[in-house]
Amino acid sequence: MPKVTFKSPLAEVSADVPTGTTLLDAAEACGAQVGHSCGGVCGCSTCHIWVRKGLDSLSEQTDAEADRLDMGFDVRPYSRLSCQTELGAEDILVEITEESLTAFMDENPVLRRSLEAEGKWPLKK
Ligand code: FES
C-alpha cells in the first residue's frame, strides 16, 4: 500500500492508502487540509495540489481535469486536482496549494478562527 504524505505550511500528515484511492480521499483519510468546494466532481479547482514526488505513478489526467485545472491559481507542470487523481503503487509527496488551503479554511470556519486567534492564519508571506 503506498504511503501518501501531504504537507503545507501548517502541517505534515501521512497515511498508507490503497492503490486506486483518489488523492482527495487519501487527504481525508489522514486529515490533510485539502479544500473541496464542489464535493469532488471536477466542478472547481479548490482541490488543486502539487505532486512533489511520485507524479508519474498517478492516474492519467483526463481532458476534463486539465480543462478545470486551467481555471486554478499558480498551476504548475506537477499540478493535479486531487479529486480526479488516483494513487498508483508508489509513495507520493503532495504539497497543498495556498488555493486549496484557503478553500479548506473557508469550509472550516471554526478551525480558521482558532488559527487566526493563534496568529497562524492567514499565512505570513
Ligand atoms: S473538489 Fe472540486 S474539482 Fe476537486
mmCIF file of N, CA and C and ligand atoms in Angstrom:
data_model
loop_
_atom_site.group_PDB
_atom_site.id
_atom_site.type_symbol
_atom_site.label_atom_id
_atom_site.label_comp_id
_atom_site.label_asym_id
_atom_site.label_seq_id
_atom_site.Cartn_x
_atom_site.Cartn_y
_atom_site.Cartn_z
ATOM 1 N N MET A 1 0.838 -1.183 0.000
ATOM 2 C CA MET A 1 0.000 0.000 0.000
ATOM 3 C C MET A 1 0.884 1.247 0.000
ATOM 4 N N PRO A 2 0.683 2.158 -0.948
ATOM 5 C CA PRO A 2 1.545 3.341 -0.982
ATOM 6 C C PRO A 2 1.292 4.283 0.194
ATOM 7 N N LYS A 3 2.355 4.942 0.596
ATOM 8 C CA LYS A 3 2.261 5.963 1.645
ATOM 9 C C LYS A 3 2.081 7.311 0.958
ATOM 10 N N VAL A 4 1.085 8.069 1.416
ATOM 11 C CA VAL A 4 0.836 9.403 0.876
ATOM 12 C C VAL A 4 1.119 10.414 1.974
ATOM 13 N N THR A 5 1.924 11.401 1.648
ATOM 14 C CA THR A 5 2.243 12.465 2.601
ATOM 15 C C THR A 5 1.750 13.788 2.037
ATOM 16 N N PHE A 6 1.028 14.523 2.844
ATOM 17 C CA PHE A 6 0.549 15.858 2.485
ATOM 18 C C PHE A 6 1.272 16.863 3.372
ATOM 19 N N LYS A 7 1.805 17.908 2.758
ATOM 20 C CA LYS A 7 2.434 18.947 3.581
ATOM 21 C C LYS A 7 1.926 20.312 3.168
ATOM 22 N N SER A 8 1.915 21.192 4.173
ATOM 23 C CA SER A 8 1.556 22.590 3.958
ATOM 24 C C SER A 8 2.353 23.385 4.983
ATOM 25 N N PRO A 9 2.293 24.716 4.942
ATOM 26 C CA PRO A 9 2.990 25.484 5.978
ATOM 27 C C PRO A 9 2.419 25.222 7.381
ATOM 28 N N LEU A 10 1.238 24.638 7.472
ATOM 29 C CA LEU A 10 0.598 24.410 8.770
ATOM 30 C C LEU A 10 0.828 23.027 9.337
ATOM 31 N N ALA A 11 1.023 22.017 8.484
ATOM 32 C CA ALA A 11 1.096 20.638 8.983
ATOM 33 C C ALA A 11 1.662 19.701 7.926
ATOM 34 N N GLU A 12 2.125 18.535 8.400
ATOM 35 C CA GLU A 12 2.511 17.444 7.506
ATOM 36 C C GLU A 12 1.903 16.169 8.076
ATOM 37 N N VAL A 13 1.125 15.466 7.250
ATOM 38 C CA VAL A 13 0.456 14.242 7.698
ATOM 39 C C VAL A 13 0.623 13.170 6.632
ATOM 40 N N SER A 14 0.567 11.892 7.054
ATOM 41 C CA SER A 14 0.762 10.773 6.136
ATOM 42 C C SER A 14 -0.209 9.649 6.472
ATOM 43 N N ALA A 15 -0.462 8.823 5.466
ATOM 44 C CA ALA A 15 -1.247 7.604 5.687
ATOM 45 C C ALA A 15 -0.891 6.602 4.600
ATOM 46 N N ASP A 16 -1.026 5.318 4.920
ATOM 47 C CA ASP A 16 -0.933 4.255 3.920
ATOM 48 C C ASP A 16 -2.324 4.066 3.352
ATOM 49 N N VAL A 17 -2.443 4.182 2.021
ATOM 50 C CA VAL A 17 -3.758 4.216 1.380
ATOM 51 C C VAL A 17 -3.733 3.247 0.195
ATOM 52 N N PRO A 18 -4.820 2.497 -0.030
ATOM 53 C CA PRO A 18 -4.827 1.533 -1.138
ATOM 54 C C PRO A 18 -4.664 2.187 -2.511
ATOM 55 N N THR A 19 -3.954 1.492 -3.383
ATOM 56 C CA THR A 19 -3.868 1.904 -4.787
ATOM 57 C C THR A 19 -5.280 2.082 -5.337
ATOM 58 N N GLY A 20 -5.467 3.138 -6.144
ATOM 59 C CA GLY A 20 -6.779 3.402 -6.729
ATOM 60 C C GLY A 20 -7.594 4.425 -5.947
ATOM 61 N N THR A 21 -7.147 4.739 -4.741
ATOM 62 C CA THR A 21 -7.823 5.769 -3.936
ATOM 63 C C THR A 21 -7.537 7.136 -4.549
ATOM 64 N N THR A 22 -8.532 8.015 -4.564
ATOM 65 C CA THR A 22 -8.238 9.373 -5.041
ATOM 66 C C THR A 22 -7.400 10.106 -3.995
ATOM 67 N N LEU A 23 -6.665 11.089 -4.456
ATOM 68 C CA LEU A 23 -5.854 11.867 -3.515
ATOM 69 C C LEU A 23 -6.738 12.652 -2.548
ATOM 70 N N LEU A 24 -7.937 13.029 -2.986
ATOM 71 C CA LEU A 24 -8.839 13.717 -2.055
ATOM 72 C C LEU A 24 -9.290 12.768 -0.944
ATOM 73 N N ASP A 25 -9.626 11.526 -1.296
ATOM 74 C CA ASP A 25 -9.991 10.553 -0.260
ATOM 75 C C ASP A 25 -8.791 10.245 0.632
ATOM 76 N N ALA A 26 -7.605 10.206 0.042
ATOM 77 C CA ALA A 26 -6.390 9.987 0.840
ATOM 78 C C ALA A 26 -6.188 11.144 1.815
ATOM 79 N N ALA A 27 -6.455 12.357 1.349
ATOM 80 C CA ALA A 27 -6.320 13.532 2.226
ATOM 81 C C ALA A 27 -7.282 13.408 3.405
ATOM 82 N N GLU A 28 -8.490 13.003 3.127
ATOM 83 C CA GLU A 28 -9.465 12.873 4.207
ATOM 84 C C GLU A 28 -9.077 11.734 5.156
ATOM 85 N N ALA A 29 -8.462 10.676 4.608
ATOM 86 C CA ALA A 29 -8.051 9.545 5.444
ATOM 87 C C ALA A 29 -6.978 9.942 6.448
ATOM 88 N N CYS A 30 -6.152 10.903 6.096
ATOM 89 C CA CYS A 30 -5.077 11.280 7.023
ATOM 90 C C CYS A 30 -5.269 12.674 7.623
ATOM 91 N N GLY A 31 -6.414 13.286 7.367
ATOM 92 C CA GLY A 31 -6.696 14.578 7.999
ATOM 93 C C GLY A 31 -5.969 15.743 7.366
ATOM 94 N N ALA A 32 -5.565 15.618 6.109
ATOM 95 C CA ALA A 32 -4.897 16.719 5.423
ATOM 96 C C ALA A 32 -5.915 17.800 5.056
ATOM 97 N N GLN A 33 -5.461 19.033 5.076
ATOM 98 C CA GLN A 33 -6.350 20.179 4.879
ATOM 99 C C GLN A 33 -6.427 20.554 3.397
ATOM 100 N N VAL A 34 -7.127 19.719 2.631
ATOM 101 C CA VAL A 34 -7.325 19.942 1.199
ATOM 102 C C VAL A 34 -8.770 20.398 0.983
ATOM 103 N N GLY A 35 -8.966 21.568 0.392
ATOM 104 C CA GLY A 35 -10.305 22.069 0.126
ATOM 105 C C GLY A 35 -10.982 21.244 -0.959
ATOM 106 N N HIS A 36 -12.307 21.293 -0.967
ATOM 107 C CA HIS A 36 -13.046 20.539 -1.994
ATOM 108 C C HIS A 36 -14.461 21.102 -2.112
ATOM 109 N N SER A 37 -14.542 22.313 -2.599
ATOM 110 C CA SER A 37 -15.810 23.051 -2.590
ATOM 111 C C SER A 37 -16.917 22.389 -3.393
ATOM 112 N N CYS A 38 -16.589 21.715 -4.478
ATOM 113 C CA CYS A 38 -17.644 21.110 -5.317
ATOM 114 C C CYS A 38 -17.969 19.687 -4.873
ATOM 115 N N GLY A 39 -17.277 19.201 -3.863
ATOM 116 C CA GLY A 39 -17.551 17.859 -3.380
ATOM 117 C C GLY A 39 -16.856 16.767 -4.165
ATOM 118 N N GLY A 40 -15.918 17.150 -5.025
ATOM 119 C CA GLY A 40 -15.128 16.133 -5.732
ATOM 120 C C GLY A 40 -15.675 15.723 -7.080
ATOM 121 N N VAL A 41 -16.358 16.630 -7.763
ATOM 122 C CA VAL A 41 -16.951 16.284 -9.064
ATOM 123 C C VAL A 41 -16.336 17.085 -10.220
ATOM 124 N N CYS A 42 -15.112 17.550 -10.048
ATOM 125 C CA CYS A 42 -14.392 18.271 -11.108
ATOM 126 C C CYS A 42 -15.120 19.569 -11.490
ATOM 127 N N GLY A 43 -15.758 20.187 -10.488
ATOM 128 C CA GLY A 43 -16.506 21.408 -10.754
ATOM 129 C C GLY A 43 -15.871 22.672 -10.211
ATOM 130 N N CYS A 44 -14.656 22.561 -9.661
ATOM 131 C CA CYS A 44 -13.964 23.733 -9.126
ATOM 132 C C CYS A 44 -12.465 23.461 -9.259
ATOM 133 N N SER A 45 -11.646 24.263 -8.623
ATOM 134 C CA SER A 45 -10.215 23.939 -8.603
ATOM 135 C C SER A 45 -9.672 24.026 -7.179
ATOM 136 N N THR A 46 -10.567 23.935 -6.195
ATOM 137 C CA THR A 46 -10.121 24.107 -4.814
ATOM 138 C C THR A 46 -9.368 22.904 -4.258
ATOM 139 N N CYS A 47 -9.382 21.786 -4.957
ATOM 140 C CA CYS A 47 -8.610 20.618 -4.513
ATOM 141 C C CYS A 47 -7.259 20.539 -5.232
ATOM 142 N N HIS A 48 -6.848 21.662 -5.811
ATOM 143 C CA HIS A 48 -5.589 21.750 -6.551
ATOM 144 C C HIS A 48 -4.397 21.519 -5.628
ATOM 145 N N ILE A 49 -3.565 20.534 -5.996
ATOM 146 C CA ILE A 49 -2.373 20.226 -5.207
ATOM 147 C C ILE A 49 -1.168 20.112 -6.156
ATOM 148 N N TRP A 50 0.019 20.188 -5.573
ATOM 149 C CA TRP A 50 1.250 19.971 -6.323
ATOM 150 C C TRP A 50 1.833 18.631 -5.889
ATOM 151 N N VAL A 51 2.142 17.783 -6.853
ATOM 152 C CA VAL A 51 2.719 16.473 -6.546
ATOM 153 C C VAL A 51 4.240 16.604 -6.631
ATOM 154 N N ARG A 52 4.891 16.564 -5.493
ATOM 155 C CA ARG A 52 6.341 16.784 -5.409
ATOM 156 C C ARG A 52 7.149 15.515 -5.630
ATOM 157 N N LYS A 53 6.562 14.346 -5.356
ATOM 158 C CA LYS A 53 7.236 13.065 -5.615
ATOM 159 C C LYS A 53 6.197 12.054 -6.056
ATOM 160 N N GLY A 54 6.517 11.269 -7.067
ATOM 161 C CA GLY A 54 5.639 10.181 -7.494
ATOM 162 C C GLY A 54 4.613 10.568 -8.545
ATOM 163 N N LEU A 55 4.805 11.685 -9.197
ATOM 164 C CA LEU A 55 3.815 12.164 -10.183
ATOM 165 C C LEU A 55 3.531 11.125 -11.263
ATOM 166 N N ASP A 56 4.570 10.470 -11.758
ATOM 167 C CA ASP A 56 4.383 9.527 -12.871
ATOM 168 C C ASP A 56 3.617 8.264 -12.478
ATOM 169 N N SER A 57 3.492 8.006 -11.184
ATOM 170 C CA SER A 57 2.791 6.791 -10.748
ATOM 171 C C SER A 57 1.272 6.995 -10.657
ATOM 172 N N LEU A 58 0.821 8.220 -10.818
ATOM 173 C CA LEU A 58 -0.603 8.532 -10.631
ATOM 174 C C LEU A 58 -1.405 8.275 -11.900
ATOM 175 N N SER A 59 -2.721 8.221 -11.783
ATOM 176 C CA SER A 59 -3.599 8.009 -12.938
ATOM 177 C C SER A 59 -3.415 9.126 -13.959
ATOM 178 N N GLU A 60 -3.710 8.793 -15.210
ATOM 179 C CA GLU A 60 -3.597 9.775 -16.301
ATOM 180 C C GLU A 60 -4.577 10.921 -16.079
ATOM 181 N N GLN A 61 -4.153 12.095 -16.487
ATOM 182 C CA GLN A 61 -5.041 13.250 -16.394
ATOM 183 C C GLN A 61 -6.054 13.219 -17.547
ATOM 184 N N THR A 62 -7.316 13.403 -17.234
ATOM 185 C CA THR A 62 -8.344 13.455 -18.273
ATOM 186 C C THR A 62 -8.432 14.874 -18.849
ATOM 187 N N ASP A 63 -9.096 14.995 -19.998
ATOM 188 C CA ASP A 63 -9.310 16.322 -20.578
ATOM 189 C C ASP A 63 -10.146 17.191 -19.641
ATOM 190 N N ALA A 64 -11.128 16.588 -18.984
ATOM 191 C CA ALA A 64 -11.991 17.352 -18.071
ATOM 192 C C ALA A 64 -11.166 17.926 -16.916
ATOM 193 N N GLU A 65 -10.246 17.117 -16.371
ATOM 194 C CA GLU A 65 -9.400 17.619 -15.278
ATOM 195 C C GLU A 65 -8.497 18.740 -15.785
ATOM 196 N N ALA A 66 -7.887 18.540 -16.948
ATOM 197 C CA ALA A 66 -6.987 19.566 -17.495
ATOM 198 C C ALA A 66 -7.740 20.869 -17.740
ATOM 199 N N ASP A 67 -8.948 20.768 -18.276
ATOM 200 C CA ASP A 67 -9.745 21.982 -18.537
ATOM 201 C C ASP A 67 -10.073 22.707 -17.240
ATOM 202 N N ARG A 68 -10.456 21.948 -16.224
ATOM 203 C CA ARG A 68 -10.810 22.563 -14.935
ATOM 204 C C ARG A 68 -9.570 23.131 -14.257
ATOM 205 N N LEU A 69 -8.468 22.409 -14.337
ATOM 206 C CA LEU A 69 -7.226 22.868 -13.712
ATOM 207 C C LEU A 69 -6.751 24.188 -14.324
ATOM 208 N N ASP A 70 -7.063 24.408 -15.584
ATOM 209 C CA ASP A 70 -6.705 25.677 -16.233
ATOM 210 C C ASP A 70 -7.308 26.878 -15.510
ATOM 211 N N MET A 71 -8.353 26.659 -14.740
ATOM 212 C CA MET A 71 -9.006 27.753 -14.015
ATOM 213 C C MET A 71 -8.396 27.963 -12.629
ATOM 214 N N GLY A 72 -7.409 27.150 -12.273
ATOM 215 C CA GLY A 72 -6.783 27.259 -10.961
ATOM 216 C C GLY A 72 -5.767 28.385 -10.898
ATOM 217 N N PHE A 73 -5.233 28.605 -9.681
ATOM 218 C CA PHE A 73 -4.213 29.621 -9.453
ATOM 219 C C PHE A 73 -2.848 28.946 -9.329
ATOM 220 N N ASP A 74 -1.836 29.564 -9.890
ATOM 221 C CA ASP A 74 -0.453 29.094 -9.775
ATOM 222 C C ASP A 74 -0.331 27.624 -10.222
ATOM 223 N N VAL A 75 -0.886 27.333 -11.391
ATOM 224 C CA VAL A 75 -0.836 25.972 -11.933
ATOM 225 C C VAL A 75 0.572 25.684 -12.458
ATOM 226 N N ARG A 76 1.089 24.525 -12.104
ATOM 227 C CA ARG A 76 2.459 24.140 -12.466
ATOM 228 C C ARG A 76 2.444 22.795 -13.189
ATOM 229 N N PRO A 77 3.561 22.402 -13.794
ATOM 230 C CA PRO A 77 3.585 21.122 -14.531
ATOM 231 C C PRO A 77 3.253 19.916 -13.650
ATOM 232 N N TYR A 78 3.415 20.045 -12.362
ATOM 233 C CA TYR A 78 3.139 18.947 -11.434
ATOM 234 C C TYR A 78 1.843 19.186 -10.645
ATOM 235 N N SER A 79 0.968 20.039 -11.179
ATOM 236 C CA SER A 79 -0.346 20.275 -10.563
ATOM 237 C C SER A 79 -1.321 19.164 -10.926
ATOM 238 N N ARG A 80 -2.194 18.821 -10.001
ATOM 239 C CA ARG A 80 -3.319 17.910 -10.252
ATOM 240 C C ARG A 80 -4.512 18.362 -9.413
ATOM 241 N N LEU A 81 -5.677 17.903 -9.829
ATOM 242 C CA LEU A 81 -6.864 18.048 -8.978
ATOM 243 C C LEU A 81 -6.959 16.774 -8.149
ATOM 244 N N SER A 82 -6.926 16.908 -6.850
ATOM 245 C CA SER A 82 -6.830 15.701 -6.009
ATOM 246 C C SER A 82 -8.055 14.802 -6.121
ATOM 247 N N CYS A 83 -9.222 15.366 -6.422
ATOM 248 C CA CYS A 83 -10.420 14.512 -6.516
ATOM 249 C C CYS A 83 -10.447 13.705 -7.814
ATOM 250 N N GLN A 84 -9.610 14.064 -8.773
ATOM 251 C CA GLN A 84 -9.618 13.401 -10.078
ATOM 252 C C GLN A 84 -8.395 12.510 -10.280
ATOM 253 N N THR A 85 -7.563 12.391 -9.265
ATOM 254 C CA THR A 85 -6.280 11.709 -9.389
ATOM 255 C C THR A 85 -6.230 10.495 -8.481
ATOM 256 N N GLU A 86 -5.968 9.330 -9.091
ATOM 257 C CA GLU A 86 -5.917 8.101 -8.299
ATOM 258 C C GLU A 86 -4.482 7.661 -8.066
ATOM 259 N N LEU A 87 -4.272 7.112 -6.881
ATOM 260 C CA LEU A 87 -2.950 6.625 -6.495
ATOM 261 C C LEU A 87 -2.534 5.406 -7.303
ATOM 262 N N GLY A 88 -1.247 5.362 -7.641
ATOM 263 C CA GLY A 88 -0.659 4.155 -8.194
ATOM 264 C C GLY A 88 -0.060 3.344 -7.059
ATOM 265 N N ALA A 89 1.064 2.670 -7.345
ATOM 266 C CA ALA A 89 1.671 1.791 -6.344
ATOM 267 C C ALA A 89 2.793 2.461 -5.558
ATOM 268 N N GLU A 90 3.235 3.651 -5.990
ATOM 269 C CA GLU A 90 4.389 4.302 -5.350
ATOM 270 C C GLU A 90 3.964 5.271 -4.246
ATOM 271 N N ASP A 91 4.885 5.468 -3.298
ATOM 272 C CA ASP A 91 4.686 6.510 -2.289
ATOM 273 C C ASP A 91 4.710 7.865 -2.993
ATOM 274 N N ILE A 92 3.926 8.793 -2.499
ATOM 275 C CA ILE A 92 3.950 10.124 -3.091
ATOM 276 C C ILE A 92 4.009 11.201 -2.009
ATOM 277 N N LEU A 93 4.487 12.358 -2.432
ATOM 278 C CA LEU A 93 4.539 13.543 -1.571
ATOM 279 C C LEU A 93 3.753 14.648 -2.254
ATOM 280 N N VAL A 94 2.785 15.184 -1.529
ATOM 281 C CA VAL A 94 1.889 16.217 -2.050
ATOM 282 C C VAL A 94 2.083 17.504 -1.256
ATOM 283 N N GLU A 95 2.162 18.612 -1.955
ATOM 284 C CA GLU A 95 2.151 19.918 -1.303
ATOM 285 C C GLU A 95 0.776 20.544 -1.537
ATOM 286 N N ILE A 96 0.132 20.955 -0.482
ATOM 287 C CA ILE A 96 -1.197 21.577 -0.591
ATOM 288 C C ILE A 96 -1.007 23.021 -1.021
ATOM 289 N N THR A 97 -1.665 23.410 -2.117
ATOM 290 C CA THR A 97 -1.513 24.778 -2.619
ATOM 291 C C THR A 97 -2.223 25.760 -1.680
ATOM 292 N N GLU A 98 -1.812 27.015 -1.766
ATOM 293 C CA GLU A 98 -2.482 28.047 -0.971
ATOM 294 C C GLU A 98 -3.952 28.156 -1.385
ATOM 295 N N GLU A 99 -4.228 27.953 -2.681
ATOM 296 C CA GLU A 99 -5.611 27.967 -3.171
ATOM 297 C C GLU A 99 -6.449 26.923 -2.428
ATOM 298 N N SER A 100 -5.919 25.731 -2.292
ATOM 299 C CA SER A 100 -6.667 24.654 -1.646
ATOM 300 C C SER A 100 -6.752 24.870 -0.134
ATOM 301 N N LEU A 101 -5.656 25.306 0.464
ATOM 302 C CA LEU A 101 -5.655 25.558 1.912
ATOM 303 C C LEU A 101 -6.647 26.667 2.268
ATOM 304 N N THR A 102 -6.701 27.704 1.449
ATOM 305 C CA THR A 102 -7.647 28.804 1.688
ATOM 306 C C THR A 102 -9.084 28.300 1.589
ATOM 307 N N ALA A 103 -9.345 27.460 0.589
ATOM 308 C CA ALA A 103 -10.687 26.886 0.451
ATOM 309 C C ALA A 103 -11.029 26.031 1.666
ATOM 310 N N PHE A 104 -10.058 25.245 2.140
ATOM 311 C CA PHE A 104 -10.299 24.411 3.317
ATOM 312 C C PHE A 104 -10.670 25.274 4.527
ATOM 313 N N MET A 105 -9.973 26.380 4.701
ATOM 314 C CA MET A 105 -10.272 27.271 5.839
ATOM 315 C C MET A 105 -11.657 27.883 5.687
ATOM 316 N N ASP A 106 -12.045 28.210 4.450
ATOM 317 C CA ASP A 106 -13.392 28.742 4.217
ATOM 318 C C ASP A 106 -14.458 27.692 4.529
ATOM 319 N N GLU A 107 -14.118 26.418 4.299
ATOM 320 C CA GLU A 107 -15.059 25.322 4.556
ATOM 321 C C GLU A 107 -15.090 24.945 6.041
ATOM 322 N N ASN A 108 -14.087 25.395 6.795
ATOM 323 C CA ASN A 108 -13.961 25.039 8.210
ATOM 324 C C ASN A 108 -13.732 26.299 9.057
ATOM 325 N N PRO A 109 -14.775 27.143 9.182
ATOM 326 C CA PRO A 109 -14.584 28.440 9.832
ATOM 327 C C PRO A 109 -14.189 28.356 11.308
ATOM 328 N N VAL A 110 -14.599 27.310 12.005
ATOM 329 C CA VAL A 110 -14.226 27.196 13.419
ATOM 330 C C VAL A 110 -12.708 27.017 13.533
ATOM 331 N N LEU A 111 -12.157 26.134 12.708
ATOM 332 C CA LEU A 111 -10.706 25.948 12.692
ATOM 333 C C LEU A 111 -10.004 27.237 12.267
ATOM 334 N N ARG A 112 -10.533 27.878 11.213
ATOM 335 C CA ARG A 112 -9.906 29.116 10.723
ATOM 336 C C ARG A 112 -9.841 30.168 11.834
ATOM 337 N N ARG A 113 -10.955 30.354 12.554
ATOM 338 C CA ARG A 113 -10.962 31.360 13.623
ATOM 339 C C ARG A 113 -9.970 30.996 14.722
ATOM 340 N N SER A 114 -9.845 29.711 15.011
ATOM 341 C CA SER A 114 -8.883 29.272 16.024
ATOM 342 C C SER A 114 -7.453 29.596 15.582
ATOM 343 N N LEU A 115 -7.156 29.301 14.325
ATOM 344 C CA LEU A 115 -5.810 29.588 13.811
ATOM 345 C C LEU A 115 -5.560 31.090 13.727
ATOM 346 N N GLU A 116 -6.604 31.848 13.398
ATOM 347 C CA GLU A 116 -6.462 33.313 13.371
ATOM 348 C C GLU A 116 -6.126 33.833 14.766
ATOM 349 N N ALA A 117 -6.790 33.268 15.776
ATOM 350 C CA ALA A 117 -6.551 33.704 17.160
ATOM 351 C C ALA A 117 -5.113 33.381 17.584
ATOM 352 N N GLU A 118 -4.554 32.300 17.036
ATOM 353 C CA GLU A 118 -3.175 31.912 17.358
ATOM 354 C C GLU A 118 -2.155 32.620 16.480
ATOM 355 N N GLY A 119 -2.632 33.416 15.520
ATOM 356 C CA GLY A 119 -1.719 34.122 14.622
ATOM 357 C C GLY A 119 -1.128 33.241 13.528
ATOM 358 N N LYS A 120 -1.743 32.055 13.298
ATOM 359 C CA LYS A 120 -1.204 31.121 12.298
ATOM 360 C C LYS A 120 -1.901 31.242 10.949
ATOM 361 N N TRP A 121 -3.005 31.990 10.907
ATOM 362 C CA TRP A 121 -3.769 32.182 9.673
ATOM 363 C C TRP A 121 -4.270 33.610 9.620
ATOM 364 N N PRO A 122 -4.215 34.279 8.454
ATOM 365 C CA PRO A 122 -3.680 33.783 7.168
ATOM 366 C C PRO A 122 -2.169 33.584 7.227
ATOM 367 N N LEU A 123 -1.668 32.850 6.244
ATOM 368 C CA LEU A 123 -0.239 32.578 6.178
ATOM 369 C C LEU A 123 0.532 33.869 6.012
ATOM 370 N N LYS A 124 1.683 33.931 6.656
ATOM 371 C CA LYS A 124 2.552 35.097 6.504
ATOM 372 C C LYS A 124 3.346 34.939 5.216
ATOM 373 N N LYS A 125 3.484 36.027 4.475
ATOM 374 C CA LYS A 125 4.214 35.948 3.192
ATOM 375 C C LYS A 125 5.583 36.574 3.334
HETATM 376 S S1 FES B 1 -13.169 19.218 -5.337
HETATM 377 FE FE1 FES B 1 -13.868 20.470 -6.955
HETATM 378 S S2 FES B 1 -12.607 19.802 -8.596
HETATM 379 FE FE2 FES B 1 -11.915 18.591 -6.968
#
